[in-house]
Structures are given as structure tokens and as C-alpha cells.
Short mmCIF file of C-alpha atoms and ligand atoms in Angstrom, two decimals:
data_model
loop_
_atom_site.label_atom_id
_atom_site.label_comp_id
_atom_site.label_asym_id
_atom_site.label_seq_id
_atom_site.Cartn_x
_atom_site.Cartn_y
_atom_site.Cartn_z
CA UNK A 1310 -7.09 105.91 95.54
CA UNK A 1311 -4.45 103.55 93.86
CA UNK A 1312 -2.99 105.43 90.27
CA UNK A 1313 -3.48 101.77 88.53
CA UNK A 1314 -2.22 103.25 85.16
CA UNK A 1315 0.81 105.23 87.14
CA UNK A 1316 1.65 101.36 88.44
CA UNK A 1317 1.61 99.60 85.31
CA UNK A 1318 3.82 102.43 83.52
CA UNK A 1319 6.44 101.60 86.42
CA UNK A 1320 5.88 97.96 85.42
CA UNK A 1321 7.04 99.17 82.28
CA UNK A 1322 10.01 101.35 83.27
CA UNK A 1323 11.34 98.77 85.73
CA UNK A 1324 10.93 95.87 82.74
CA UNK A 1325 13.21 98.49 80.59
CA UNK A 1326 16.01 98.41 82.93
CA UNK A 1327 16.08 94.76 83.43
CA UNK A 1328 16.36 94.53 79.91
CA UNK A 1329 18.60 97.41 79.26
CA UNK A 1330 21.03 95.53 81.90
CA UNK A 1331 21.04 92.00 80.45
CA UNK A 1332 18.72 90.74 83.12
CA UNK A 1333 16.27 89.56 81.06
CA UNK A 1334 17.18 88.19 77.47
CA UNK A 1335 14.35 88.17 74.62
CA UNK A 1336 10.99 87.35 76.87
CA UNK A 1337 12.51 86.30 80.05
CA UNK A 1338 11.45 87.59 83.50
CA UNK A 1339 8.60 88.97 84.98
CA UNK A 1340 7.54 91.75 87.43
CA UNK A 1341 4.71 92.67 89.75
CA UNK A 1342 2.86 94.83 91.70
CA UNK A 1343 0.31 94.51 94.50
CA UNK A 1344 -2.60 96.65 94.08
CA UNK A 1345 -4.50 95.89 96.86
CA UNK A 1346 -5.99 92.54 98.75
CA UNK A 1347 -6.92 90.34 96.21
CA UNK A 1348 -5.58 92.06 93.01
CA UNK A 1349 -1.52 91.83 91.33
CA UNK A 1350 -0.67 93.72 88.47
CA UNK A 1351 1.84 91.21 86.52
CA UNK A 1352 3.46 91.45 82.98
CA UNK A 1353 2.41 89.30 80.10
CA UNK A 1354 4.09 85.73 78.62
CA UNK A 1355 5.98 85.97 75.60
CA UNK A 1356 6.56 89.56 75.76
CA UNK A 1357 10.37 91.43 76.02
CA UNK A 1358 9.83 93.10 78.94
CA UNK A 1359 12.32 96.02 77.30
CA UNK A 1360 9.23 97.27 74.80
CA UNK A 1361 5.85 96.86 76.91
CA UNK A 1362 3.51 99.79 77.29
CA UNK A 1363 1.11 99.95 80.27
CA UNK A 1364 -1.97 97.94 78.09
CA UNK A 1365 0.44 95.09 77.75
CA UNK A 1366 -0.18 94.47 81.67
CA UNK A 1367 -2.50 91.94 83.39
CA UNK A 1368 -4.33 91.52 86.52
CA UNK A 1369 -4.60 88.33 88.20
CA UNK A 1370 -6.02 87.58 92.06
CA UNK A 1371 -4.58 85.84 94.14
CA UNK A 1372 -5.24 82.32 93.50
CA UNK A 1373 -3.42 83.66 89.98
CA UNK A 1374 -6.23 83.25 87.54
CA UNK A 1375 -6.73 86.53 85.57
CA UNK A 1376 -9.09 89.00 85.61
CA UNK A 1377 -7.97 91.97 83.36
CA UNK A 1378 -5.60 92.50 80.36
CA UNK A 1379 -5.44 91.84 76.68
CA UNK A 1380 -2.42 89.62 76.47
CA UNK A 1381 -1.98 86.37 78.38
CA UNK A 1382 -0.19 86.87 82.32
CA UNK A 1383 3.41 84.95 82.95
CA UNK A 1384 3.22 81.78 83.58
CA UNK A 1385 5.60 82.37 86.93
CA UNK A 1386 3.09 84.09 88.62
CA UNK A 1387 2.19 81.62 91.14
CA UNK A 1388 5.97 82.61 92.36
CA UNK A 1389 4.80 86.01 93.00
CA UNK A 1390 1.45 85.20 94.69
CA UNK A 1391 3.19 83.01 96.91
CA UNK A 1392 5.69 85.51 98.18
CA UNK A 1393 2.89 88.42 98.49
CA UNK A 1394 0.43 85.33 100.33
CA UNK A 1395 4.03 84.70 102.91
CA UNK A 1396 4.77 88.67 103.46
CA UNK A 1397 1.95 91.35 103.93
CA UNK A 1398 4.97 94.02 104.11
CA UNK A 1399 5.74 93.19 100.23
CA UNK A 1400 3.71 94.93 97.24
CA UNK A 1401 6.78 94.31 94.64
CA UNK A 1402 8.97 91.60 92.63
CA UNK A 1403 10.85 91.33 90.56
CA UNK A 1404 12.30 87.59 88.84
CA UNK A 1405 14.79 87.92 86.40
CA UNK A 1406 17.70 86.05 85.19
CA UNK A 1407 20.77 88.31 85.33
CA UNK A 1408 23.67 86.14 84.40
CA UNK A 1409 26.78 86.73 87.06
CA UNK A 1410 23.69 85.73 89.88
CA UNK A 1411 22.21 83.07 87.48
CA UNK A 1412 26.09 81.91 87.33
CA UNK A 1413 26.35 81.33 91.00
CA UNK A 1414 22.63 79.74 90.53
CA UNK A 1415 23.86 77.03 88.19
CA UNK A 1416 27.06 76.06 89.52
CA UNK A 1417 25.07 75.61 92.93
CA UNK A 1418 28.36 77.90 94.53
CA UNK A 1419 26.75 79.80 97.37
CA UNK A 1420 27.39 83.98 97.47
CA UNK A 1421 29.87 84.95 100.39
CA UNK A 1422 29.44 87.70 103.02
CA UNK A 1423 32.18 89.65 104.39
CA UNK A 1424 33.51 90.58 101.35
CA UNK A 1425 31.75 93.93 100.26
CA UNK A 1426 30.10 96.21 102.65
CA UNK A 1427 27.18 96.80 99.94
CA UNK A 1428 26.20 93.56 99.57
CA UNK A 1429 26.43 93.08 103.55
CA UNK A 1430 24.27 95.86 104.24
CA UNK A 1431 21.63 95.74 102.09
CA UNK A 1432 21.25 92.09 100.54
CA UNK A 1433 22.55 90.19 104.32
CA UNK A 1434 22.82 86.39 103.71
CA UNK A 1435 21.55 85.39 100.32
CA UNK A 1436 19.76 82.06 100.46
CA UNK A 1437 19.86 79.32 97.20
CA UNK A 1438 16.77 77.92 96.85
CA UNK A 1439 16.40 74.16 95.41
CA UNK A 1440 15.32 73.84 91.58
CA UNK A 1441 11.87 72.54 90.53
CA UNK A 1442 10.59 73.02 86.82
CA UNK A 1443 9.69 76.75 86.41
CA UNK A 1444 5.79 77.64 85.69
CA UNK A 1445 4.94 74.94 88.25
CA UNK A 1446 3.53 75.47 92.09
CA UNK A 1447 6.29 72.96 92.71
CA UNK A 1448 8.69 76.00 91.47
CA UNK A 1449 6.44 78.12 93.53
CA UNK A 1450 6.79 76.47 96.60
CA UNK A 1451 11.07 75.99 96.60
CA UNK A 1452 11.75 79.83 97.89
CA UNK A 1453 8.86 78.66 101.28
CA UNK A 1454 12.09 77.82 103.44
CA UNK A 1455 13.63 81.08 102.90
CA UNK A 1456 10.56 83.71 101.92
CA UNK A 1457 9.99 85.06 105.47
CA UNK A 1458 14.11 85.69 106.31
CA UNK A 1459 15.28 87.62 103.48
CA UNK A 1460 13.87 89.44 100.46
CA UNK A 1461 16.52 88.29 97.57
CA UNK A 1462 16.40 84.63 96.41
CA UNK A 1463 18.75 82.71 94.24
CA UNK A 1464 17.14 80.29 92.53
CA UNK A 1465 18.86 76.89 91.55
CA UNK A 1466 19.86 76.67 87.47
CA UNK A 1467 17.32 79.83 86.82
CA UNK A 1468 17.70 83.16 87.90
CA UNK A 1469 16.90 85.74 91.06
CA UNK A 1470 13.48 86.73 92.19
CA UNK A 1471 13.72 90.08 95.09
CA UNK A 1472 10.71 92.00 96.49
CA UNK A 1473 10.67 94.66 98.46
CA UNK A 1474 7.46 96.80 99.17
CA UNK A 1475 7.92 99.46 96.57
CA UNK A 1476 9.07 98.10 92.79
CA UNK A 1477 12.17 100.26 92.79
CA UNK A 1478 13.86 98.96 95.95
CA UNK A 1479 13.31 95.47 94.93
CA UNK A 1480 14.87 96.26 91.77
CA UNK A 1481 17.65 97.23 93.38
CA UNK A 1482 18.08 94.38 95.13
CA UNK A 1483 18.84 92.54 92.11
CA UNK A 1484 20.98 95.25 90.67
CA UNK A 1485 23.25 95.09 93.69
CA UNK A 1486 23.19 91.33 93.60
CA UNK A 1487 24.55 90.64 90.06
CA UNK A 1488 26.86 93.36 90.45
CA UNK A 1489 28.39 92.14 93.49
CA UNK A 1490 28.63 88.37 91.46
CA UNK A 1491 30.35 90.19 88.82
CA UNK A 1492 32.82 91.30 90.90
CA UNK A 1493 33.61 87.81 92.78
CA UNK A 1494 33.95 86.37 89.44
CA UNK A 1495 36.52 89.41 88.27
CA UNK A 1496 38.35 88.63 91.73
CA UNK A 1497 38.13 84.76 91.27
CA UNK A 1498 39.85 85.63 87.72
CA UNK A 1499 42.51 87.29 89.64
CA UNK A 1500 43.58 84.81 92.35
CA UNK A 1501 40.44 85.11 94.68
CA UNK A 1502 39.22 86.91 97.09
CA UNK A 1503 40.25 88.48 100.71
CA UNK A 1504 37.06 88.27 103.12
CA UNK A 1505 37.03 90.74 105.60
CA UNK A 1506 38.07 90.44 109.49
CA UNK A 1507 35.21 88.95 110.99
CA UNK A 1508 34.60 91.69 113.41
CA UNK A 1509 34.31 94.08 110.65
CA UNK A 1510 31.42 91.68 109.04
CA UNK A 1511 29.91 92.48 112.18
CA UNK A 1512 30.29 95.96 112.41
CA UNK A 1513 28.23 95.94 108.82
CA UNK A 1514 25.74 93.33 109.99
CA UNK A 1515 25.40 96.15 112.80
CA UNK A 1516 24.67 98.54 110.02
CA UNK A 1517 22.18 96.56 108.20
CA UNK A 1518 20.40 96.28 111.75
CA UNK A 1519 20.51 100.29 112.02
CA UNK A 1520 19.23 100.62 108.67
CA UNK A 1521 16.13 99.05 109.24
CA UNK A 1522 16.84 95.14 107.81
CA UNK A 1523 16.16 92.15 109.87
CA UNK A 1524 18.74 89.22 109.37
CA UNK A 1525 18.73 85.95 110.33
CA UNK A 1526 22.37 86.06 111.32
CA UNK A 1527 21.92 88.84 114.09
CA UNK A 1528 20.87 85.78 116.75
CA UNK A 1529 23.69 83.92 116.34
CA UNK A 1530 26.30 87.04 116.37
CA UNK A 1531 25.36 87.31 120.05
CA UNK A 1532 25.66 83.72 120.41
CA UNK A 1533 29.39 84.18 118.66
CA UNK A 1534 28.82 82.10 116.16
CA UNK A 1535 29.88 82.99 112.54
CA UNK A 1536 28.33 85.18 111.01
CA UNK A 1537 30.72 84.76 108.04
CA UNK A 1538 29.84 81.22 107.50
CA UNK A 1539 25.94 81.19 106.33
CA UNK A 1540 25.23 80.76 109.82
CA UNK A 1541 21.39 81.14 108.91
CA UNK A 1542 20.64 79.04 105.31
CA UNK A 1543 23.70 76.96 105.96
CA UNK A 1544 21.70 73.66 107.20
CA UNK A 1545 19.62 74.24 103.40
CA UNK A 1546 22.69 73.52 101.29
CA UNK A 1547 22.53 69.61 101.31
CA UNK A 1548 18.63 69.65 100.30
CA UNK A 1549 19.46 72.52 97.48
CA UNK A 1550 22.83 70.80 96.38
CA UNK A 1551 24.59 73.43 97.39
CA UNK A 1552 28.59 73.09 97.84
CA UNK A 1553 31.38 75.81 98.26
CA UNK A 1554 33.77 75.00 95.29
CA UNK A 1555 34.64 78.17 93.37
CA UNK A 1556 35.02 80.18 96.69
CA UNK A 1557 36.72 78.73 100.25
CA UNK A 1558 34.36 79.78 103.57
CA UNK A 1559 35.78 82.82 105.52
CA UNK A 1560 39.26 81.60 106.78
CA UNK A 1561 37.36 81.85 110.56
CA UNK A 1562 34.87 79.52 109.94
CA UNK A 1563 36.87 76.14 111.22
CA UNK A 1564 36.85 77.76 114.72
CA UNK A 1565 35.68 81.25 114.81
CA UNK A 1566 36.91 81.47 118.37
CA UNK A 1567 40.06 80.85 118.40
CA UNK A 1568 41.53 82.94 115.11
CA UNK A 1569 43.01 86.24 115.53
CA UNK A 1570 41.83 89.42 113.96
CA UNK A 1571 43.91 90.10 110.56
CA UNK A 1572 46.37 92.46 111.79
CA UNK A 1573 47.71 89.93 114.62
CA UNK A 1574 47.75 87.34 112.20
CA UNK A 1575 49.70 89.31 109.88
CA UNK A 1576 52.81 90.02 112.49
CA UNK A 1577 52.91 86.29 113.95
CA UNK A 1578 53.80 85.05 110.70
CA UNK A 1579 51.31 82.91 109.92
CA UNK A 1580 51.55 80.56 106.97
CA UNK A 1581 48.77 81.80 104.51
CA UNK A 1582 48.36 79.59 101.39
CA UNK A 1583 46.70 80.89 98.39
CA UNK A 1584 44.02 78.26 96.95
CA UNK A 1585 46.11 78.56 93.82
CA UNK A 1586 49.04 77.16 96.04
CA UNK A 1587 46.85 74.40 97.63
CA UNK A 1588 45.69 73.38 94.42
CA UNK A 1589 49.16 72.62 93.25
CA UNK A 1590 50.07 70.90 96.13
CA UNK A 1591 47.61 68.61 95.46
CA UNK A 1592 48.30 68.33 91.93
CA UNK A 1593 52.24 67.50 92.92
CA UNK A 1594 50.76 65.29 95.82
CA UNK A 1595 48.42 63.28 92.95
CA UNK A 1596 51.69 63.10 90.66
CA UNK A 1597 54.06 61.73 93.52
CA UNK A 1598 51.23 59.02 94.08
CA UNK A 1599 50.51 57.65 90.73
CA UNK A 1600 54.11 57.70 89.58
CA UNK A 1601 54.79 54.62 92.82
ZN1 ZN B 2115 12.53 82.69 85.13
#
């Protein structure tokens, strides 16, 4: 027997924390549960999910039309029903806005691997899904191409939506997310960042596979491909408008085969340019040109 009330008071906690954390400004975000086959507990519209008390949440089934609750359901619950129609393992989501995520989300700049081992283990490749008016099954429908190979979405100039099948875990999800942007903003601020050797992005994607997480990217690590480049989401980019601007690919992605691990690379000599560096080149390069 399912503690309905014991669920919505997690709906509750859960919406505190995404508001304690800046996830979720004013009435922004929403969260659900899965009760059972053809019933989703969801929180309200217009409501800061920082102050709700278990009557402030709704039931809808799953065509989204509601069937309990005194206050009217979000109106981005057709993004919810379509991830619980995609994945019967999932009974939890949670959409929110948290802004160093939602600041990779609107400058389209896709979120590297091989930088953290956190991130690596437990968020894998993070897909960028295209944007579409929010509310809409048109909005509903953009995360389809990803839904099935990962369980955190970015979502184009909006926010993040993760699920996971209890509401904790896919909370988490999030958490680990934004913090991770945070930091590759911080490290941006200080001259970029150093991705790892590639063979120790694989000894994490290893990791992720012990700890029970499928990835997209473990087929093409035996095919020696790179798993440092987005080998999995990589063909979405052009449909979501997705470039790498802020942050250059992993230095192996040109030809994975052929570059050294770190260490040799270090005692050859190597000429390593900072993007700083390059950028001035170019600058000098632009000045040279229009000064003929
Ligand atoms: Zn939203």
C-alpha cells in the first residue's frame, strides 16, 4: 500500500531544497511522483515550490488531465508524463531552472566530461535538448531523442529536468549538475580548464559502469573512439544549435589515436597554447591584416 500523503510531503521537502538552492526562483519548477500505473502526483501552477504543504499537491493520469487536488497542476506536466510513458524504471522528476546549468542552457555551450570524476560517474554525458515554447507537447516532445540514454536533460534557454526512480536521487542529479557548471564557470574565470588524460575518463566511465549506470559512450570506448568528445549526443548539436565556444573539446578529440597520455606529452616538449594565448594571436593576426 502506497503512503500517498508520505509522497506528497516529500514533494514538499524536495520543492524546499530547490528553492532553498536558487533552483527555482518565485513559482518556477515543478516536481513529480509516480504513484502507480495511471496516477502522478505533481505540484501546483503559480505556487513557490519553497512554502507548499502536502494539500497543495495534484493528481493527474497519464494523458495529464487532473483528477485530485485543490489548486490547479503545472502546466509542464506533459514533460513529466512523457518521460514516465518512455521509462517504466522512473517514478521521479524533477524540472527546475538552476542558473550555472540554465547558463550552459542559454548560451547553447555543451557540458564537458573528463573534467570531474563526480560529474563522470554519476551524471555520464549530459545531452542539450532543442528549445520549443514551455507548457506545450511540442516542449514535451524535445527531450524524445535523448529520454531513453540518460536521466539528466539540459534543456535549451530554460532549465534542467532529471528523474531517477526515487525523488531524492533525481534531485541529486540536478544538485551535482549545477554544481559541477559552477565550477567550469569559476575555472573559465581563471584561464580554463585542464580535462583529464583520456584514459583516466575511461577508468571513471568504468566506474559509472560498476556502479550500476548505463552510458551511451561505453560502445564506442571499445570501439576507441572518444569518449571525451560527446561521442553519444554529439550528431544532436546541429539540430539543438549547439556549438563549443566557451569551452575547447578535450585536446584528444582531433585524433584520439595518435596523442600521447599527459605525462609523455609533458617531457617531449610539446607546444601547449592556452586559449587565452590563441585568442591573442588572432587578435594580433586581425590587427596585422586590417592595418595593409
Ligand atoms: Zn521550466
Amino acid at each position: 500500500m502506497i503512503d500517498i500523503e508520505a509522497k506528497k510531503q516529500l514533494i514538499c521537502d524536495i520543492g524546499k531544497r530547490i528553492y532553498a538552492k536558487d533552483f527555482a526562483a518565485a513559482n518556477e519548477g515543478n516536481i513529480s511522483i509516480r504513484i502507480d500505473q495511471n496516477r502522478v502526483l505533481c505540484t501546483p501552477t503559480r505556487h513557490c515550490k519553497g512554502f507548499m504543504t502536502p494539500d497543495d499537491i495534484c493528481t493527474v493520469d497519464m494523458s495529464g488531465q487532473q483528477i485530485d487536488g485543490k489548486l490547479k497542476r503545472t502546466s509542464e506536466v506533459l514533460l513529466h508524463i512523457e518521460i514516465y510513458k518512455h521509462r517504466d524504471d522512473i517514478n521521479s522528476i524533477v524540472h527546475c531552472h538552476p542558473p550555472h546549468a540554465t547558463a550552459f542552457a542559454v548560451a547553447h555551450e555543451p557540458i564537458p566530461n573528463c573534467v570531474l570524476p563526480e560529474p563522470d560517474i554519476f551524471l555520464g554525458e549530459i545531452p542539450i535538448s532543442a528549445y520549443e515554447t514551455p507548457g506545450s507537447q511540442n516542449f514535451a516532445d524535445t527531450i524524445l531523442p535523448f529520454v531513453d540514454r540518460t536521466n539528466i536533460i539540459v534543456l535549451a534557454n530554460h532549465g534542467t529536468v532529471s528523474y531517477e526512480s526515487d525523488l531524492e536521487t533525481a534531485y541529486w542529479l540536478t544538485e551535482i549538475l549545477d554544481a559541477y557548471c559552477r565550477i567550469l564557470i569559476l575555472a573559465k574565470q581563471l584561464g580554463g580548464i585542464k580535462y583529464l588524460p583520456l584514459q583516466k575518463g575511461r577508468e571513471l566511465l568504468a566506474m559509472r559502469k560498476d556502479w550500476g549506470f548505463s552510458d551511451p559512450r561505453s560502445e564506442s570506448v571499445d570501439a576507441k573512439e572518444n569518449i571525451a568528445d560527446f561521442a553519444s549526443f554529439k550528431s544532436s548539436w546541429t539540430q539543438s544549435e549547439i556549438e563549443q565556444t566557451a569551452f575547447a573539446s578535450h585536446p584528444s578529440a582531433a585524433n584520439p589515436s595518435q596523442v600521447p597520455p599527459a605525462s609523455e606529452a609533458s617531457t617531449q616538449g610539446s607546444l601547449h597554447l592556452s586559449e587565452q594565448s590563441i585568442e591573442l594571436i588572432a587578435q594580433r593576426t586581425a590587427e596585422i591584416l586590417r592595418d595593409k
